[in-house]
Short mmCIF file of C-alpha atoms and ligand atoms in Angstrom, two decimals:
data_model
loop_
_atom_site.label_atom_id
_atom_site.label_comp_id
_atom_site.label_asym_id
_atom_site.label_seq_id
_atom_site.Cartn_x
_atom_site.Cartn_y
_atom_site.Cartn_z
CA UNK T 1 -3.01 -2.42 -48.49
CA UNK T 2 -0.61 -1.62 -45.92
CA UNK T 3 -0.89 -3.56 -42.37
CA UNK T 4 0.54 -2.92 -39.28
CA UNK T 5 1.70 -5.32 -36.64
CA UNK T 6 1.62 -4.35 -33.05
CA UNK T 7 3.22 -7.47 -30.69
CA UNK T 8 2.86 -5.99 -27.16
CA UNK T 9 4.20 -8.31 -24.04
CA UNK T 10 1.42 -9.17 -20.76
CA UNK T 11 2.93 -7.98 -17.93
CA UNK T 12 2.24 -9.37 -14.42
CA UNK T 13 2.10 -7.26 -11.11
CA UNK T 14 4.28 -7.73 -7.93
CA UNK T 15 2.59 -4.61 -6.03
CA UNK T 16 -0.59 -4.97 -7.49
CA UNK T 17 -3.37 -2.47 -8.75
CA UNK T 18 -6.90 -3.20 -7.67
CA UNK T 19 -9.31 -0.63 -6.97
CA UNK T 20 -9.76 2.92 -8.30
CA UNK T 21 -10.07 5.94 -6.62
CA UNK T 22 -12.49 7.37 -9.82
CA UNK T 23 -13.89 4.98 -12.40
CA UNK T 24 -14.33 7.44 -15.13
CA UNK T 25 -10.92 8.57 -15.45
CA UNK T 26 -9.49 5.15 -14.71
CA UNK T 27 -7.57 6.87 -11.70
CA UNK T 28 -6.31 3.90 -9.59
CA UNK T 29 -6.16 3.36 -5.81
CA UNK T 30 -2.51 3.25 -5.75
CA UNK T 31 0.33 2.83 -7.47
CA UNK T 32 1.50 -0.58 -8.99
CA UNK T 33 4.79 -2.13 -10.39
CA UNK T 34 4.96 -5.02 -12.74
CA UNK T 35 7.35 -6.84 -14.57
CA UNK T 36 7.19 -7.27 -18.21
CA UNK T 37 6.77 -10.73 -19.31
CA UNK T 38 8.40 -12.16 -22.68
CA UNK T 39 4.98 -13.37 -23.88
CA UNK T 40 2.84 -11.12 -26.24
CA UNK T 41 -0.49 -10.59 -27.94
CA UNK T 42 -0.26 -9.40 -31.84
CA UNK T 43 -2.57 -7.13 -33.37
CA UNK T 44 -2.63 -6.47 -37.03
CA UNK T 45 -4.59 -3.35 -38.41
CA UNK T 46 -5.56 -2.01 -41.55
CA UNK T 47 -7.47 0.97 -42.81
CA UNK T 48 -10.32 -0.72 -44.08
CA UNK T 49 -10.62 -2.10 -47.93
CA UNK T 50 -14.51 -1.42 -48.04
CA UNK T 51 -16.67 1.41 -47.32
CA UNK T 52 -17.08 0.57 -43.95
CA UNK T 53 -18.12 2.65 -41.08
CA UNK T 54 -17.96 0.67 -37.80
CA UNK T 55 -14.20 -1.31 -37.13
CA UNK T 56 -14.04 -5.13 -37.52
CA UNK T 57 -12.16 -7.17 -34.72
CA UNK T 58 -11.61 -10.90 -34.75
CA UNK T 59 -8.89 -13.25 -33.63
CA UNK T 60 -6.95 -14.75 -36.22
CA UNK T 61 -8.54 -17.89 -36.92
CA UNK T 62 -6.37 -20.43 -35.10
CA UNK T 63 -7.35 -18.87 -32.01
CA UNK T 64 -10.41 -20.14 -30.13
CA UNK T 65 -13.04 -18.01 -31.20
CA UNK T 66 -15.44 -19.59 -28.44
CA UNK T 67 -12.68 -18.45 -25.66
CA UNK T 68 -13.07 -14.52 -25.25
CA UNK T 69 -16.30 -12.81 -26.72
CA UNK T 70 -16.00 -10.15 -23.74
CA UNK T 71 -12.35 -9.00 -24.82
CA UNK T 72 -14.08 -8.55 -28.54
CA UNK T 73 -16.63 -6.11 -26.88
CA UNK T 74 -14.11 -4.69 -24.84
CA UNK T 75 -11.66 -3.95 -27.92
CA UNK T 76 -14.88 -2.85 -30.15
CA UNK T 77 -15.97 -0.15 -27.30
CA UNK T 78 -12.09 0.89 -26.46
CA UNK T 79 -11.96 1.57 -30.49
CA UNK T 80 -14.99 3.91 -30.97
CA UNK T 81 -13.78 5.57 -27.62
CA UNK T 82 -9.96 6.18 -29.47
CA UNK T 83 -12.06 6.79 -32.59
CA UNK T 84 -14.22 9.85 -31.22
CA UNK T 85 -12.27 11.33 -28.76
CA UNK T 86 -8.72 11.64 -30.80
CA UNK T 87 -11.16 12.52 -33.93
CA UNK T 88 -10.23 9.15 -36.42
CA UNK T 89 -12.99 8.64 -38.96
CA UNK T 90 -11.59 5.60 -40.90
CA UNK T 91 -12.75 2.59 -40.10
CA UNK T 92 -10.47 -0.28 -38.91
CA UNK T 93 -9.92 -4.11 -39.75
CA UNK T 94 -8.01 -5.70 -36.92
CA UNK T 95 -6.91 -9.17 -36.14
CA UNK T 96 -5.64 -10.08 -33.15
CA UNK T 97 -4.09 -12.90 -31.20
CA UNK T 98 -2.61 -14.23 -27.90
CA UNK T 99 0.39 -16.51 -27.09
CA UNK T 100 -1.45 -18.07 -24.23
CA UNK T 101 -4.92 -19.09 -23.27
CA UNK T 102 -7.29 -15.42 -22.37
CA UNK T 103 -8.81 -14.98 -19.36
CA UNK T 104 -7.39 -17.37 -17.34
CA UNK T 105 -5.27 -14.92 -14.64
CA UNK T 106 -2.39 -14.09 -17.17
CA UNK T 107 -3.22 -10.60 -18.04
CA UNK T 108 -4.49 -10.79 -21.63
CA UNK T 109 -6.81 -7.64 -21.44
CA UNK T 110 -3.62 -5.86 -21.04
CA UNK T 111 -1.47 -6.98 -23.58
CA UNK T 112 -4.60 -7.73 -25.59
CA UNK T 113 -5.86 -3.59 -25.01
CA UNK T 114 -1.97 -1.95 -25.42
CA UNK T 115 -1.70 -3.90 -28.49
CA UNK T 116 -4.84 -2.88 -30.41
CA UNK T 117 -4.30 0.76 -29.27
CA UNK T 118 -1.04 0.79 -30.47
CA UNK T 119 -2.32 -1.19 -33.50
CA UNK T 120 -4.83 0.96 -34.14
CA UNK T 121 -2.83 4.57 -33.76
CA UNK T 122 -0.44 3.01 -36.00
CA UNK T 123 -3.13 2.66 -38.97
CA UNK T 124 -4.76 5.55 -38.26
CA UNK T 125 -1.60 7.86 -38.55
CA UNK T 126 0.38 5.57 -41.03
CA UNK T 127 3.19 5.21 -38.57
CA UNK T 128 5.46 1.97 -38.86
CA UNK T 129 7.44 2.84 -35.66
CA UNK T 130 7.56 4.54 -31.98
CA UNK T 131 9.69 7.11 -33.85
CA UNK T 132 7.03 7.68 -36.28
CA UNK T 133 4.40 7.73 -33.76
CA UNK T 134 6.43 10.08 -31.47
CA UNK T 135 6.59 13.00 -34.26
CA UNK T 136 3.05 12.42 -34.89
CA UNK T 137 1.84 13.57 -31.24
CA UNK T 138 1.82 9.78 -29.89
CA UNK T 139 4.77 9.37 -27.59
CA UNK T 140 4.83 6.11 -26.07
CA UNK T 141 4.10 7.64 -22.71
CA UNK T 142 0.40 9.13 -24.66
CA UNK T 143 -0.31 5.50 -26.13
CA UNK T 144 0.01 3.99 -22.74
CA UNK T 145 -2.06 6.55 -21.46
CA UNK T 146 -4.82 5.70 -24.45
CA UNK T 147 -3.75 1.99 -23.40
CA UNK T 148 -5.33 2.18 -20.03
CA UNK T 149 -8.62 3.79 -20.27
CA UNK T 150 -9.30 0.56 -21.83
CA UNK T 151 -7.53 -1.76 -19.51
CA UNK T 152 -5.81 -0.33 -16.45
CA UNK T 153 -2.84 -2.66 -16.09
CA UNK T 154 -2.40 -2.22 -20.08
CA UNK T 155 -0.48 1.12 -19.54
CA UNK T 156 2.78 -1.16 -17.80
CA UNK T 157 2.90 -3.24 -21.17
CA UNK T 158 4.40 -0.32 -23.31
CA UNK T 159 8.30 -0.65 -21.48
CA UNK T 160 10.29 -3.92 -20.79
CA UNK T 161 11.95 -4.71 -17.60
CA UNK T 162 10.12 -3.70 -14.43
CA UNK T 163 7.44 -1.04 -14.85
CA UNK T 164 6.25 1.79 -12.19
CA UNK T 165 2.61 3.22 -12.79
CA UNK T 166 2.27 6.38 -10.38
CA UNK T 167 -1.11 7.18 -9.20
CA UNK T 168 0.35 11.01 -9.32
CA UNK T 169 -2.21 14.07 -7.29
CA UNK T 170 -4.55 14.02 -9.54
CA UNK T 171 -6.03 11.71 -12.68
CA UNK T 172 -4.18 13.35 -15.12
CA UNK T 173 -0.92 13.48 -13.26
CA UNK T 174 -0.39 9.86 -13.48
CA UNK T 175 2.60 8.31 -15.37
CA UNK T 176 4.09 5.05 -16.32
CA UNK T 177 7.60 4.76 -16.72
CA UNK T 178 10.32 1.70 -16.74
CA UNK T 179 12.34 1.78 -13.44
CA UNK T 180 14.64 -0.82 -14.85
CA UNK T 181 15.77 -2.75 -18.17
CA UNK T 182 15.01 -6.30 -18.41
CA UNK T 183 18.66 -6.70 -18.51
CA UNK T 184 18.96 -5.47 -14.71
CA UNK T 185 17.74 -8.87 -13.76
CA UNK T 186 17.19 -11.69 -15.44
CA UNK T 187 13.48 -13.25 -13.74
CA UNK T 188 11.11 -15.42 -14.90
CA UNK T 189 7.96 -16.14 -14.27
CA UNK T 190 6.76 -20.07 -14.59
CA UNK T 191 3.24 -19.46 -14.79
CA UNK T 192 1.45 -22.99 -13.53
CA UNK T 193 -2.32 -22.99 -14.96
CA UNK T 194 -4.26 -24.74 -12.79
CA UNK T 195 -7.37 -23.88 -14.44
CA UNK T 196 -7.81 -22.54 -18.21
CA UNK T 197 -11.83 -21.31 -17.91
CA UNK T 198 -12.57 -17.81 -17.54
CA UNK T 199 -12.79 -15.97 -14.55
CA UNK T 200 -15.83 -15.78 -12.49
CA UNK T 201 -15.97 -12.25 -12.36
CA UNK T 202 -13.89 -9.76 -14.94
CA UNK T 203 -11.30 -7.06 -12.86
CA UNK T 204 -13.25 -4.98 -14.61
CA UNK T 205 -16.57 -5.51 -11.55
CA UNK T 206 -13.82 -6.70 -9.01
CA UNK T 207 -12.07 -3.07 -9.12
CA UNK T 208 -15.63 -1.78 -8.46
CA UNK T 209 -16.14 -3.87 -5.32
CA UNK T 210 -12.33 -3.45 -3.76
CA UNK T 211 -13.57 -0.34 -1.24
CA UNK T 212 -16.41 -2.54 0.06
CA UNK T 213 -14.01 -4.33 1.53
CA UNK T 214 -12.59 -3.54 5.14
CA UNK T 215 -9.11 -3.91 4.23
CA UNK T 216 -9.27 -1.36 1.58
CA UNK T 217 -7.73 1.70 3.36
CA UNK T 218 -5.56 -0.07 5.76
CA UNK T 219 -3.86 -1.88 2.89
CA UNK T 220 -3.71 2.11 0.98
CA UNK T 221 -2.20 2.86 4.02
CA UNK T 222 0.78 0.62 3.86
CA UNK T 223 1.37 0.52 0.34
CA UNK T 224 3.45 3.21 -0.12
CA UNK T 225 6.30 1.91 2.31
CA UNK T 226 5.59 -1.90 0.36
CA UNK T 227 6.57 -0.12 -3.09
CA UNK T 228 9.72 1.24 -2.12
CA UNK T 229 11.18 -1.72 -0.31
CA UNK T 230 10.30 -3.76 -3.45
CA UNK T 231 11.91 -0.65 -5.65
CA UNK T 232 15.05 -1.43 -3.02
CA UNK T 233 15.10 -5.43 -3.56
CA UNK T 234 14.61 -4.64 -7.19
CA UNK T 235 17.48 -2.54 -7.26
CA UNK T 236 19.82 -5.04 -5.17
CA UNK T 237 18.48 -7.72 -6.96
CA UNK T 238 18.00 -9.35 -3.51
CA UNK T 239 15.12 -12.10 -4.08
CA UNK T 240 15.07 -12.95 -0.70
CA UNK T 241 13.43 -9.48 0.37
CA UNK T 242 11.43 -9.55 -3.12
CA UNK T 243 9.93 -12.86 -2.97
CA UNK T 244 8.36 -12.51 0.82
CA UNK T 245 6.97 -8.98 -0.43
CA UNK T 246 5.40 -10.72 -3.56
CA UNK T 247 3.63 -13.47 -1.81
CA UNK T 248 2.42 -10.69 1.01
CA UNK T 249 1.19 -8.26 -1.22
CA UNK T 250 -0.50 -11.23 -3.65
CA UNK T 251 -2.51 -13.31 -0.71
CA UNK T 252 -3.86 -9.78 0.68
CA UNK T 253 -4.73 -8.65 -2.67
CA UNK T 254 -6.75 -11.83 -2.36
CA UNK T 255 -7.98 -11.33 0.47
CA UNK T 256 -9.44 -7.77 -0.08
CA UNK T 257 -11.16 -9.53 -2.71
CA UNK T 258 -12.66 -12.04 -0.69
CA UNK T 259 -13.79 -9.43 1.72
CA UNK T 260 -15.63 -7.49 -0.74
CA UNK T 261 -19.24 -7.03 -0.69
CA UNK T 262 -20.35 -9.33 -2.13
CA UNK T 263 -17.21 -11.44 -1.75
CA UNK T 264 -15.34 -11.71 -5.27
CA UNK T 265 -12.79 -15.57 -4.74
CA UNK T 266 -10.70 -16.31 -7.68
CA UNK T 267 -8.42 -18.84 -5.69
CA UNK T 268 -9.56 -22.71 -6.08
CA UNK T 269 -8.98 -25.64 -4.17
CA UNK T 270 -6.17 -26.45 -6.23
CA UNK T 271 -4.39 -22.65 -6.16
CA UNK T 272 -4.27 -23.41 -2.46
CA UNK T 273 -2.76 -26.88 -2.70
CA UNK T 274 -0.87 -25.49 -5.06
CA UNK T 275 0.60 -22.84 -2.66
CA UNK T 276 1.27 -25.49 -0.22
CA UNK T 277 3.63 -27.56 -2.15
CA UNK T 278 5.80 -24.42 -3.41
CA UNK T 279 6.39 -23.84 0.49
CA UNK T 280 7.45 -27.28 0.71
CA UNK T 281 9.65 -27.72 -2.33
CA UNK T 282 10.98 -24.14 -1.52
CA UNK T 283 11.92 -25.79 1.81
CA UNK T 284 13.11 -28.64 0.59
CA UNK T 285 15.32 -27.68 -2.49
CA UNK T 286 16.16 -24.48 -1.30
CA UNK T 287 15.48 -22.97 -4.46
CA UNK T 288 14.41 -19.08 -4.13
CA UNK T 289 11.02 -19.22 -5.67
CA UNK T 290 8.36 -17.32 -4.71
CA UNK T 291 4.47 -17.27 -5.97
CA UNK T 292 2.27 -13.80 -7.45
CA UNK T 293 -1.30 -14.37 -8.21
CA UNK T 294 -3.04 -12.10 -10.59
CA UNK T 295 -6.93 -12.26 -10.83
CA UNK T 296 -7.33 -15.87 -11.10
CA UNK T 297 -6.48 -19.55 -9.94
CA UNK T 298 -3.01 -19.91 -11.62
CA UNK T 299 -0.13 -19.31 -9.34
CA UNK T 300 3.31 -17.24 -11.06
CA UNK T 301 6.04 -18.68 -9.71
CA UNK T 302 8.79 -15.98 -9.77
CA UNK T 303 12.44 -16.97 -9.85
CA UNK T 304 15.74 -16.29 -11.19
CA UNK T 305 16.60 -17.22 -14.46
CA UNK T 306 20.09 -19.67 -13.15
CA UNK T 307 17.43 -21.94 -11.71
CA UNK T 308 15.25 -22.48 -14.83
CA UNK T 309 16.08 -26.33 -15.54
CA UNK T 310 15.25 -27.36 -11.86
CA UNK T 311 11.88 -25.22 -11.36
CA UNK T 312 11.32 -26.66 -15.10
CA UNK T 313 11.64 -29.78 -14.03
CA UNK T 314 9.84 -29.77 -10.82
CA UNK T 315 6.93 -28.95 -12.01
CA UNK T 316 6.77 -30.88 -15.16
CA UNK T 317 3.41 -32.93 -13.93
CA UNK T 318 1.99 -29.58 -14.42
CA UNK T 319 0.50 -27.40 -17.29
CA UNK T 320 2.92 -24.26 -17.48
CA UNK T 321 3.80 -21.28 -19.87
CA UNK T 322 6.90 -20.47 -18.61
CA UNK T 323 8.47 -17.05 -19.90
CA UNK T 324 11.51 -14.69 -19.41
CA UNK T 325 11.55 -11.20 -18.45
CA UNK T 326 10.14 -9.37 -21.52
CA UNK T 327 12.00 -6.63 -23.38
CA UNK T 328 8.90 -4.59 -24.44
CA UNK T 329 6.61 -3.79 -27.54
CA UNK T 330 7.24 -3.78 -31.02
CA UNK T 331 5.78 -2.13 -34.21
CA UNK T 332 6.23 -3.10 -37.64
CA UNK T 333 4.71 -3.40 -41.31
CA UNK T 334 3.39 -6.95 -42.35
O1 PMV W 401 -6.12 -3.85 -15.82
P1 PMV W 401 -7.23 -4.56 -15.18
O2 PMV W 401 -8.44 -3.71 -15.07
O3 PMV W 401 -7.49 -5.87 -15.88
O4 PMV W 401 -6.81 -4.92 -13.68
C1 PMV W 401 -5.69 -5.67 -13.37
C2 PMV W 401 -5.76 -6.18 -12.01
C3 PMV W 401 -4.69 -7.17 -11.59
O5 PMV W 401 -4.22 -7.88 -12.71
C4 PMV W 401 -5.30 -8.15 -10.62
C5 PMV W 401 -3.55 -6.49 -10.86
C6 PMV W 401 -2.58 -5.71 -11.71
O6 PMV W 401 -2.02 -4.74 -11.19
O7 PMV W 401 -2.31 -6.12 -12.86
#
């Protein structure tokens, strides 16, 4: 039996993507740029042995099962979608499995999403690589495309380095591409979990809610002038333009969401505390760090990669995953 491994890297936002201009299509609000983290879900697929006709999905069993029975339904639906619409009749056996904890604000739906539909295109055609895939009619561009009908932010996990999704005209105009390599500028993002549960609501309902909010179009409105002086910093590798931008753009992210109707709050008591003390030790130590949030209570503290032993150590009290820069997905047989 021949099994493929897909090990696609999370990727966190710095101009962020929440709202959608039309749900069916998965047509976002505006655009969004991430960068690629070195952390990864791993999906394993197989044509099935038996005569089965619906797909089987589980984590691999040292992964707690109790953790994420919504990303199982999520994966199960997103596979009968890929199944009927790109006409794939054999059923699929997939296992799957994260590096970190799911649903806690580090974006496992879209590692967690690219991976199985790169997983599962992989099977279905018989394709070992991107090459493979590519003369098959499934250029990387076309996965990511597949990626994020199931999860938005999943289409940003198919490049390394720092990732552009354009809204484009029109729903079918948009495009993902990598703006630059992860060896542009070595970043990291210490990612300081202040609380493992699962969200209170999924992005999934929040996206839904985002135009209720008053700040919806003025923040539209001022987005596109946000993205290209973070393209600029980017470019200049200048954190100290970057890092105000990302803590701007995260808190009113945040606060769109809190303005919603009805309000959606994924900040706690401690992500606030939490905010408080970075300030101060950024004060204090002069060390350019600056925090993202993503959907959740954990804080990403993004910083460059000379300063790694002191942010390591200052927050050592702490539970952290704290990653590199990622350099993308990979395909491969078992
Ligand atoms: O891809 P989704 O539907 O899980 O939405 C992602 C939303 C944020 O993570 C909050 C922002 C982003 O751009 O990744």
């Amino acid at each position: 039996m021949t099994i493929y491994k897909a090990r696609v890297p999370t990727n966190i936002a710095f101009l962020k993507y929440w709202g959608k201009s039309d749900e069916q299509t998965q047509w976002p609000a505006n655009d969004s740029l991430s960068m690629t983290l070195d952390l990864y879900t791993e999906t394993l697929a197989s044509l099935s042995p038996i005569e089965e006709t619906s797909h089987a999905l589980s984590f691999r069993s040292d992964q707690d099962l109790a953790k994420s029975p919504l990303f199982l339904q999520k994966g199960l639906r997103h596979l009968k979608f890929l199944s009927e619409n790109l006409g794939f009749e054999d059923a699929l056996y997939l296992q799957t499995y994260n590096e970190f904890p799911s649903g806690c604000g580090i974006a496992s739906s879209a590692s967690g999403l690219a991976s199985l539909t790169l997983a599962a295109l992989a099977a279905w055609t018989g394709s070992s690589s991107f090459e493979e895939l590519e003369e098959k009619g499934f250029a990387r561009e076309r996965l990511a495309h597949l990626a994020r009908l199931g999860s938005g932010s999943a289409c940003r996990s198919f490049w390394g380095g720092f990732v552009h999704w354009e809204k484009g005209l029109y729903p079918e105009s948009q495009k993902t591409h990598p703006i630059f390599p992860e060896t542009h500028w070595a970043l990291r993002d210490c990612v300081v979990i202040l609380s493992d549960a699962e969200k209170s609501m999924t992005s999934t309902d929040g996206h839904k809610l985002a135009s209720t909010s008053p700040l919806f179009q003025p923040r539209l409105e001022l987005l596109g002038e946000r993205l290209l002086q973070m393209r600029e910093a980017l470019a200049r590798c200048d954190m100290n333009t970057l890092g105000p931008l990302l803590e701007q753009e995260a808190i009113e992210m945040h606060e769109l969401m809190a303005t919603s109707n009805p309000p959606c709050v994924y900040m706690t008591q401690s992500t606030v505390s939490f905010l408080g003390l970075l300030a101060r030790e950024r004060m204090q130590t002069k060390i350019p760090m600056y925090f993202t949030l993503d959907a959740g209570p954990n804080v990403h503290v993004i910083y460059e990669e000379a300063y790694k032993e002191k942010v390591q150590d200052l927050f050592k009290d702490y539970k952290t995953i704290d990653v590199s820069i990622g350099s993308g997905p990979s395909l491969s047989l078992v």
